[in-house]
PDB file of N, CA and C in Angstrom:
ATOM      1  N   UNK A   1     -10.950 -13.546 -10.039  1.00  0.00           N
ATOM      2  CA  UNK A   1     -10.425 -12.211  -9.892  1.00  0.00           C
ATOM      3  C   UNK A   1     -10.154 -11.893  -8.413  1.00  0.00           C
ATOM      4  N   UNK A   2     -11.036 -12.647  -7.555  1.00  0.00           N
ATOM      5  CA  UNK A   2     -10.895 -12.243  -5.843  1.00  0.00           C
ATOM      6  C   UNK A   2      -9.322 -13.224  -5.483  1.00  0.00           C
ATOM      7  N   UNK A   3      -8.903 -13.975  -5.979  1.00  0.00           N
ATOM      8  CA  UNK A   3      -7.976 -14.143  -5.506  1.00  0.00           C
ATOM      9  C   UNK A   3      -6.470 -14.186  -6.042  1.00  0.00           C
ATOM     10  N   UNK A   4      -7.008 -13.899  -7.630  1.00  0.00           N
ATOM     11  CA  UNK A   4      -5.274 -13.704  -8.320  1.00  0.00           C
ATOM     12  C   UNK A   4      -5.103 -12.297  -9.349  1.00  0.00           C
ATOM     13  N   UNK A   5      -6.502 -11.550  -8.133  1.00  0.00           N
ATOM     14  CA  UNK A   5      -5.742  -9.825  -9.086  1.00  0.00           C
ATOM     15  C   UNK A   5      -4.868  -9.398  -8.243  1.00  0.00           C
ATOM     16  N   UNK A   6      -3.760  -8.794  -8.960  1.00  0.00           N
ATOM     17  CA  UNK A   6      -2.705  -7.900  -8.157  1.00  0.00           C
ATOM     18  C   UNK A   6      -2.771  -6.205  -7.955  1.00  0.00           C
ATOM     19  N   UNK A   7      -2.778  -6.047  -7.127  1.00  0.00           N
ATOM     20  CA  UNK A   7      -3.275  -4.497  -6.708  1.00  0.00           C
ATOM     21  C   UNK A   7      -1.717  -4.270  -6.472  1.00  0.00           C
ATOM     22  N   UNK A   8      -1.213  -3.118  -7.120  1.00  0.00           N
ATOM     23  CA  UNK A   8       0.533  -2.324  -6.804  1.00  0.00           C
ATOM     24  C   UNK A   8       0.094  -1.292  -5.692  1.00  0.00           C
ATOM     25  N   UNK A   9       1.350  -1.468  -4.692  1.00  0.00           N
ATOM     26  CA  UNK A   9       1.119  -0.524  -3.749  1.00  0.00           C
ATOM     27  C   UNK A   9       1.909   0.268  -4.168  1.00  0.00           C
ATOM     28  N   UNK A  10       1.384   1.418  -3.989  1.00  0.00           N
ATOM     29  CA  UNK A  10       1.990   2.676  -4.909  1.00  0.00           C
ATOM     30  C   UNK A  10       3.009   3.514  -3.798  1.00  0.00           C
ATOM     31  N   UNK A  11       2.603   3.552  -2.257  1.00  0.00           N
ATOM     32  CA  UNK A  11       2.788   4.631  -1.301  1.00  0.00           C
ATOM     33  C   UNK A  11       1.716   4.869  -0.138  1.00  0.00           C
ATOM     34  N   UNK A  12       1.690   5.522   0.175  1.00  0.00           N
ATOM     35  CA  UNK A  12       0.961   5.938   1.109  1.00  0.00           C
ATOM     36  C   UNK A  12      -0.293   6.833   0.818  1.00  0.00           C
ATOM     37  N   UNK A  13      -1.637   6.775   1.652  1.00  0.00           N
ATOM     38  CA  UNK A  13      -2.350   7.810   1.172  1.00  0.00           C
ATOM     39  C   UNK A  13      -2.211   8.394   1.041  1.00  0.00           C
ATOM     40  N   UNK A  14      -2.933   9.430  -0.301  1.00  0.00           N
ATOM     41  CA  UNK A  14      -2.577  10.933  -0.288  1.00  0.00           C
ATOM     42  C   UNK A  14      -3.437  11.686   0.455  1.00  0.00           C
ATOM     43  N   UNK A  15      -3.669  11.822   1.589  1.00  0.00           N
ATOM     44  CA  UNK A  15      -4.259  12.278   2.427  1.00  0.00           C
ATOM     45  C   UNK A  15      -3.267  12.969   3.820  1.00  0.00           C
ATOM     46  N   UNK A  16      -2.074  12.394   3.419  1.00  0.00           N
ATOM     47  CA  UNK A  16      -0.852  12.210   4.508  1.00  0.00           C
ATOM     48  C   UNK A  16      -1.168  12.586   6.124  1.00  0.00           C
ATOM     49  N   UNK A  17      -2.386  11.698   6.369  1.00  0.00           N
ATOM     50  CA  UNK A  17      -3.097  12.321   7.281  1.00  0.00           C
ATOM     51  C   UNK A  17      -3.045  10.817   8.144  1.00  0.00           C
ATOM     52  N   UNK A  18      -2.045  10.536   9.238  1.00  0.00           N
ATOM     53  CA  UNK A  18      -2.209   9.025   9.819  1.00  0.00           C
ATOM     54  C   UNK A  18      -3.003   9.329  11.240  1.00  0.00           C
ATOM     55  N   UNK A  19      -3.731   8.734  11.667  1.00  0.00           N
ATOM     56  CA  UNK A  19      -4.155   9.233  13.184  1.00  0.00           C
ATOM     57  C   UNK A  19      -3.685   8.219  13.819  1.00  0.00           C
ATOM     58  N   UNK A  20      -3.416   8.071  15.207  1.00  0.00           N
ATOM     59  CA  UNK A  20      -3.314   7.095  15.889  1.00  0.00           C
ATOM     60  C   UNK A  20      -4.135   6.905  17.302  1.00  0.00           C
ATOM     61  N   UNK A  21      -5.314   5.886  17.114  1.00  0.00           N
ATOM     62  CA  UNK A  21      -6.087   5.803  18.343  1.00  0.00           C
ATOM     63  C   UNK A  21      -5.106   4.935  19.656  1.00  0.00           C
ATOM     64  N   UNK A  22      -6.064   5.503  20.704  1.00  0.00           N
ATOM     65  CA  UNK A  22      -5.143   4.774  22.217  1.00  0.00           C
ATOM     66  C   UNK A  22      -5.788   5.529  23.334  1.00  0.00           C
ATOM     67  N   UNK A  23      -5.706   4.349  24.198  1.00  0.00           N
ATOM     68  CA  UNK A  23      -6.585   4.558  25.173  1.00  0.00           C
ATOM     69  C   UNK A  23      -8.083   3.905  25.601  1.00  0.00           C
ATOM     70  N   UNK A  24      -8.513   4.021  26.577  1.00  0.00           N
ATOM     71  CA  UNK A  24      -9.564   3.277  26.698  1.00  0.00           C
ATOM     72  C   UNK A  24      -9.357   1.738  27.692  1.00  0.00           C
ATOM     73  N   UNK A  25     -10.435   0.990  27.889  1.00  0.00           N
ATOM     74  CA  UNK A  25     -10.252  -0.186  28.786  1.00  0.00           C
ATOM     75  C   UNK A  25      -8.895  -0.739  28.759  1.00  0.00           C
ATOM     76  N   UNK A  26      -8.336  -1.127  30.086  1.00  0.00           N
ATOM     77  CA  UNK A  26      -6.997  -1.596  30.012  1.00  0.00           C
ATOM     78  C   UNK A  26      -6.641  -2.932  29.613  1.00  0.00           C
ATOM     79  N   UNK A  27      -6.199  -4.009  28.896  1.00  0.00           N
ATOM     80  CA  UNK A  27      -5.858  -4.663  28.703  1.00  0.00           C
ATOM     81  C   UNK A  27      -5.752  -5.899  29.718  1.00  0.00           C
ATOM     82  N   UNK A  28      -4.951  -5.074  31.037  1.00  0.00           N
ATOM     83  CA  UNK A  28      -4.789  -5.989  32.049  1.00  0.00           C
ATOM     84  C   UNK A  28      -6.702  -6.183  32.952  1.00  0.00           C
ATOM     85  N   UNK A  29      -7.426  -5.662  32.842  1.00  0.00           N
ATOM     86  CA  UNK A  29      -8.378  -5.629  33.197  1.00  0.00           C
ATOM     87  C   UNK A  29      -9.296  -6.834  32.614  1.00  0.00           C
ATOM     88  N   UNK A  30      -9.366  -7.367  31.506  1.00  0.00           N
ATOM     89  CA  UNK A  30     -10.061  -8.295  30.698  1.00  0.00           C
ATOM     90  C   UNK A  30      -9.513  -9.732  30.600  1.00  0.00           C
ATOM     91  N   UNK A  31     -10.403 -10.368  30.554  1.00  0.00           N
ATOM     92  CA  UNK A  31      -9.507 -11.850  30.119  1.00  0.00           C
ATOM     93  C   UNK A  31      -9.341 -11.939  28.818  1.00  0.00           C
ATOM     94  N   UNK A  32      -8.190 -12.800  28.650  1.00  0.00           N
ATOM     95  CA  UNK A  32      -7.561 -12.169  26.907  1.00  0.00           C
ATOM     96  C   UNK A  32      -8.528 -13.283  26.185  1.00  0.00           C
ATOM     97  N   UNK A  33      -8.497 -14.564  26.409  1.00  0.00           N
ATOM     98  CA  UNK A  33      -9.331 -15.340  25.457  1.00  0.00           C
ATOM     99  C   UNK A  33     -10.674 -14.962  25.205  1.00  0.00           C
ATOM    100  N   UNK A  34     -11.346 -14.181  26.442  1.00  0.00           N
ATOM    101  CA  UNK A  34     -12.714 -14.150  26.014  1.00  0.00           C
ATOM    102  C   UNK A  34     -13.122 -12.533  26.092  1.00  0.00           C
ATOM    103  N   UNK A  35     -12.254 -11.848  26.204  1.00  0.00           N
ATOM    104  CA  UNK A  35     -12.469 -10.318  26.399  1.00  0.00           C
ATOM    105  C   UNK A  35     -13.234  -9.704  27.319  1.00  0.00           C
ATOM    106  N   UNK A  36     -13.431 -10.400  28.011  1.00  0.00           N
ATOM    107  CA  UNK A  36     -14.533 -10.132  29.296  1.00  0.00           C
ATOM    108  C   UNK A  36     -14.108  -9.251  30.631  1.00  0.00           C
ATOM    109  N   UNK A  37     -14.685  -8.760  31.216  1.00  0.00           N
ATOM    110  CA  UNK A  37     -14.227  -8.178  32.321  1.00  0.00           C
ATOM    111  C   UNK A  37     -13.552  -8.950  33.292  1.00  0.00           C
ATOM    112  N   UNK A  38     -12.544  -8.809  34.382  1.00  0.00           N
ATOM    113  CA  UNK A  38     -12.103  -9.216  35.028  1.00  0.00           C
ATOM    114  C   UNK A  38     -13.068  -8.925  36.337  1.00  0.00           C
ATOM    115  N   UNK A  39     -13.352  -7.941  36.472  1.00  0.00           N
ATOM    116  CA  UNK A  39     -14.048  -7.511  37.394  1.00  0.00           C
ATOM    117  C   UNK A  39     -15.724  -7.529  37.462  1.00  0.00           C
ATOM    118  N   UNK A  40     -16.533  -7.467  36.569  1.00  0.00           N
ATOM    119  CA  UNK A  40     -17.665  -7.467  36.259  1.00  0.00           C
ATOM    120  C   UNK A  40     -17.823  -8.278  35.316  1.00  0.00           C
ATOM    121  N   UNK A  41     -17.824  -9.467  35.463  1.00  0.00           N
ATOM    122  CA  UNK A  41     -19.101 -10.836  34.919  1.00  0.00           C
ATOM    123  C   UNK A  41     -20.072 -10.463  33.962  1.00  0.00           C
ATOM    124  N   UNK A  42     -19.858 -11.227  33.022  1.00  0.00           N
ATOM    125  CA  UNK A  42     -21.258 -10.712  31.472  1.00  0.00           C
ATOM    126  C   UNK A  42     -21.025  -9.474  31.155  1.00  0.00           C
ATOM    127  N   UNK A  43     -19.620  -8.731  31.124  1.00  0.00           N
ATOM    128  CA  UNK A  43     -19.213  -7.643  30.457  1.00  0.00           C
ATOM    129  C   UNK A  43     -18.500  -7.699  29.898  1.00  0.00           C
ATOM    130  N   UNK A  44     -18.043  -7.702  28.232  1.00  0.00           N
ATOM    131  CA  UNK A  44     -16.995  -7.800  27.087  1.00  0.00           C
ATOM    132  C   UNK A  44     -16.876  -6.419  26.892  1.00  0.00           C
ATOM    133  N   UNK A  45     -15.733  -6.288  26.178  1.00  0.00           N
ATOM    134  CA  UNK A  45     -15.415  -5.312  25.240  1.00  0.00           C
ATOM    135  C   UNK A  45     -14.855  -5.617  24.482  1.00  0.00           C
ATOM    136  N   UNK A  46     -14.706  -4.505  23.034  1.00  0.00           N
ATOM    137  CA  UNK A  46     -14.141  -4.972  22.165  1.00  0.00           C
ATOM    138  C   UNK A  46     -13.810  -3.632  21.220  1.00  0.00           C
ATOM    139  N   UNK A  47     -13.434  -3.472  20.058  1.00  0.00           N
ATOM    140  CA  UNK A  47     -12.951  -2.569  19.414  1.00  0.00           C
ATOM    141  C   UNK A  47     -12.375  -1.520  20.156  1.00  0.00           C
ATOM    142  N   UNK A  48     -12.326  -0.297  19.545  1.00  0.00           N
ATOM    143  CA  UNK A  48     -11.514   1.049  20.166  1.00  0.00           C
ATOM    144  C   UNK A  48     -12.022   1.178  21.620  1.00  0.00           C
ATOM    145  N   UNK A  49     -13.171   0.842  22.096  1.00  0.00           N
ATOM    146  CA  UNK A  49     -13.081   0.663  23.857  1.00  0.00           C
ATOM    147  C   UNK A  49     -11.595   0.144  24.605  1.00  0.00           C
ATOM    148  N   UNK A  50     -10.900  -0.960  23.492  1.00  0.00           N
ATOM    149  CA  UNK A  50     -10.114  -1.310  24.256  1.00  0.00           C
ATOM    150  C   UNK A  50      -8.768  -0.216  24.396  1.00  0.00           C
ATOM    151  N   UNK A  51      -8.141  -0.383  24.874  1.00  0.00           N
ATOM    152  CA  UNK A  51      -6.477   0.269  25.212  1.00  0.00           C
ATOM    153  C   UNK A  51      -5.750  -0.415  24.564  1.00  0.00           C
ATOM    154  N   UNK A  52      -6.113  -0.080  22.974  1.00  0.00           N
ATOM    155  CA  UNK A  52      -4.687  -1.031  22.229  1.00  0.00           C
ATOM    156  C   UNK A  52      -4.384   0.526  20.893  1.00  0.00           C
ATOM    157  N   UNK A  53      -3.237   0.355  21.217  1.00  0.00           N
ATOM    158  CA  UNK A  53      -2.634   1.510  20.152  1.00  0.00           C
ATOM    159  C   UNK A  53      -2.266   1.049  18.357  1.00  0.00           C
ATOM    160  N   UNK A  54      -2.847   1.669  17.535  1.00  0.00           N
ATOM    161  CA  UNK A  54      -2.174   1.515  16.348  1.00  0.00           C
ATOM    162  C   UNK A  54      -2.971   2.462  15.473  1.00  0.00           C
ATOM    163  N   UNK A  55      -2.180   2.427  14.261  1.00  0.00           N
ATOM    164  CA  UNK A  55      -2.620   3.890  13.089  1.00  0.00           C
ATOM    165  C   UNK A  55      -4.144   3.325  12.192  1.00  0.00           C
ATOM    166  N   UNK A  56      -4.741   4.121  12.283  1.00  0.00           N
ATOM    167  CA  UNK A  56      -5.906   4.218  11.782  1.00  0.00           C
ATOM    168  C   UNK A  56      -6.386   3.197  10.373  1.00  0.00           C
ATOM    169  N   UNK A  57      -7.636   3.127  10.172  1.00  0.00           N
ATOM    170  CA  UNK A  57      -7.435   2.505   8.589  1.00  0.00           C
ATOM    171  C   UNK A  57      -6.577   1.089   8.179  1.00  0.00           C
ATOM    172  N   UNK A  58      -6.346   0.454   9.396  1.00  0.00           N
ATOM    173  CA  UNK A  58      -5.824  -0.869   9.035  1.00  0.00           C
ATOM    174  C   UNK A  58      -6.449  -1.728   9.971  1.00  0.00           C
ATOM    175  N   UNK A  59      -4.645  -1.296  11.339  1.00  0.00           N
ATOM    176  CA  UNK A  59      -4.813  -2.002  12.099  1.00  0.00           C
ATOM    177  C   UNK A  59      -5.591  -1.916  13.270  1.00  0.00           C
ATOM    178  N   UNK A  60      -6.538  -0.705  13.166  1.00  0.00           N
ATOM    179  CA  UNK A  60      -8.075  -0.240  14.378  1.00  0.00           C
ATOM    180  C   UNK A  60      -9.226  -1.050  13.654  1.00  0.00           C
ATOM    181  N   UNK A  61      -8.996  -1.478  12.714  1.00  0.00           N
ATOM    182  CA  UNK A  61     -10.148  -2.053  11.322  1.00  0.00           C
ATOM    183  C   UNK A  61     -10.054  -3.898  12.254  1.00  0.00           C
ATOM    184  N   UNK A  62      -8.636  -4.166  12.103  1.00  0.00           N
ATOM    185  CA  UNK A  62      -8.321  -5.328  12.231  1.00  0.00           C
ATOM    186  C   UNK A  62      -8.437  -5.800  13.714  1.00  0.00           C
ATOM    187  N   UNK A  63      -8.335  -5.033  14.486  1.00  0.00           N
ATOM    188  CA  UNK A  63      -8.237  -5.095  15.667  1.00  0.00           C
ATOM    189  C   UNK A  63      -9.776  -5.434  15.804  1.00  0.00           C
ATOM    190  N   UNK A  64     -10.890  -4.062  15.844  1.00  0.00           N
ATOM    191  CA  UNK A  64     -11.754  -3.948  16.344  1.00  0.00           C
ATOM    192  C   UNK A  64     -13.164  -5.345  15.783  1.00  0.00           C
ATOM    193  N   UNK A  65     -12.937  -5.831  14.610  1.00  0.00           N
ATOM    194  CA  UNK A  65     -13.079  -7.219  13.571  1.00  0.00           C
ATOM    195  C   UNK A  65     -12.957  -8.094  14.525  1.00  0.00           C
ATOM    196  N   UNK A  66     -11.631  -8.325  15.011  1.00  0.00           N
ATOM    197  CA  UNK A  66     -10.960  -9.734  15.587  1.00  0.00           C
ATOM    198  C   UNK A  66     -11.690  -9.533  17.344  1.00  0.00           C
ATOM    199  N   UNK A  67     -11.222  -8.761  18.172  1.00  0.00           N
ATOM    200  CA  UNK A  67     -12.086  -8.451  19.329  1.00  0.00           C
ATOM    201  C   UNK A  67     -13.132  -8.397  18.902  1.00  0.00           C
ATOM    202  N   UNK A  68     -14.170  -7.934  18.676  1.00  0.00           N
ATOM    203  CA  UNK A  68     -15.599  -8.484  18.714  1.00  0.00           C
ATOM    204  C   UNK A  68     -16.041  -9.909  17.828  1.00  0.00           C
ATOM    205  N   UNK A  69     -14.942 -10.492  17.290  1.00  0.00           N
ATOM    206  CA  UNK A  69     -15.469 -11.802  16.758  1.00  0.00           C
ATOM    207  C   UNK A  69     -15.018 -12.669  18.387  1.00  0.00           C
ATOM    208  N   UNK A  70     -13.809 -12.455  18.662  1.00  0.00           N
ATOM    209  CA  UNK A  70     -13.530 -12.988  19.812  1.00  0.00           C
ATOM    210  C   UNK A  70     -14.787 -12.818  21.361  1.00  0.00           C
ATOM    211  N   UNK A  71     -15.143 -11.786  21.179  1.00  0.00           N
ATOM    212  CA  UNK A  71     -16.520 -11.476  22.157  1.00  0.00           C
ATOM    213  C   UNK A  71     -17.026 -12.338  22.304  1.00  0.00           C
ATOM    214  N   UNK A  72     -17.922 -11.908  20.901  1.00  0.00           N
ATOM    215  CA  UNK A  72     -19.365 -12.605  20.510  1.00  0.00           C
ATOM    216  C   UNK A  72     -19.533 -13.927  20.447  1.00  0.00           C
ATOM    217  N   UNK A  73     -18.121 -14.609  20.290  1.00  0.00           N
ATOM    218  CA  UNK A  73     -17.989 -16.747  20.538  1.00  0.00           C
ATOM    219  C   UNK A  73     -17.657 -16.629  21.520  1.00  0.00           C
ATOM    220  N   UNK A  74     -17.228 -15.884  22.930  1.00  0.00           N
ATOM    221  CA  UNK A  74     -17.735 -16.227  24.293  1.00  0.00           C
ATOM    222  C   UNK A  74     -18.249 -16.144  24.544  1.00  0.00           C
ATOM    223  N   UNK A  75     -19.690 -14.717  24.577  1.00  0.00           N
ATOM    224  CA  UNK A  75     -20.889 -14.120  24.556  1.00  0.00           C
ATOM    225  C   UNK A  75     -22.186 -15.704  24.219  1.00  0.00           C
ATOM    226  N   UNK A  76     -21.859 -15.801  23.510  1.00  0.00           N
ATOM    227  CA  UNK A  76     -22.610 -17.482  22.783  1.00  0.00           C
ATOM    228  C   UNK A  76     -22.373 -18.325  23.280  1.00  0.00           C
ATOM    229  N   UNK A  77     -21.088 -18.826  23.565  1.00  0.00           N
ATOM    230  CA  UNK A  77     -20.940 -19.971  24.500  1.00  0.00           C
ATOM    231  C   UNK A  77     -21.004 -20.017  25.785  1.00  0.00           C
ATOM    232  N   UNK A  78     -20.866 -18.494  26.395  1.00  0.00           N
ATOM    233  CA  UNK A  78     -21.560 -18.665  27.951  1.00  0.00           C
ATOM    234  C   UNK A  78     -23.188 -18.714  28.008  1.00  0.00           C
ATOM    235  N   UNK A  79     -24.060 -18.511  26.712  1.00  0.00           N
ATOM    236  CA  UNK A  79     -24.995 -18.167  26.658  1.00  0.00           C
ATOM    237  C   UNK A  79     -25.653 -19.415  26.545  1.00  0.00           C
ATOM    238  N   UNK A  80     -25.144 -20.619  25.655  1.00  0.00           N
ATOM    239  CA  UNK A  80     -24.980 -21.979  25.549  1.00  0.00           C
ATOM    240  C   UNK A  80     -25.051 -22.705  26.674  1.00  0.00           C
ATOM    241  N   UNK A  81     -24.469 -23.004  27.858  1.00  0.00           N
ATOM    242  CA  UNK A  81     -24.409 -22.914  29.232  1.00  0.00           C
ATOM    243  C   UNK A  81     -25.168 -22.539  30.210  1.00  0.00           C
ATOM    244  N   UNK A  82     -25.775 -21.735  30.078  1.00  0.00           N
ATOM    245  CA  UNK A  82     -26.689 -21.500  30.602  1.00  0.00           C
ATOM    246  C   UNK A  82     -28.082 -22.162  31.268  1.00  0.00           C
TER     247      UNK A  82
END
């Protein structure tokens, strides 16, 4: 059932309520592979901290998932190193 039910997209929530987050740590400030500070050493960020724009309920879901998975396997492997 997890991989051959079909869910119909009907529309949009009925909530007609989209927010859009933005703002926060700059992009150019971090290193992109490991999300880390550019400026301050053993500092990541990740989710809505960062300065990345998009509508609520998806792609802030997807974003903030993928940046802190991306963190936390540099976070570990500098920790590895050590």
């Amino acid at each position: 059932m997890l991989t051959s039910d079909v869910i119909p997209v009907t529309g949009r929530a009925p909530f007609h309520d989209e927010f859009v987050t933005c703002g926060g740590v700059s992009l150019k400030s971090i290193l992109p592979n490991t999300l880390e500070s550019r400026t301050r050493p053993n500092l990541f960020f990740a989710g809505e901290v960062l300065d990345i724009d998009g509508i609520t309920g998806g792609f802030n879901f997807q974003a903030a998932w993928t940046t802190a998975y991306v963190a936390a396997k540099a976070i570990a492997e500098k920790g590895a190193r050590l």
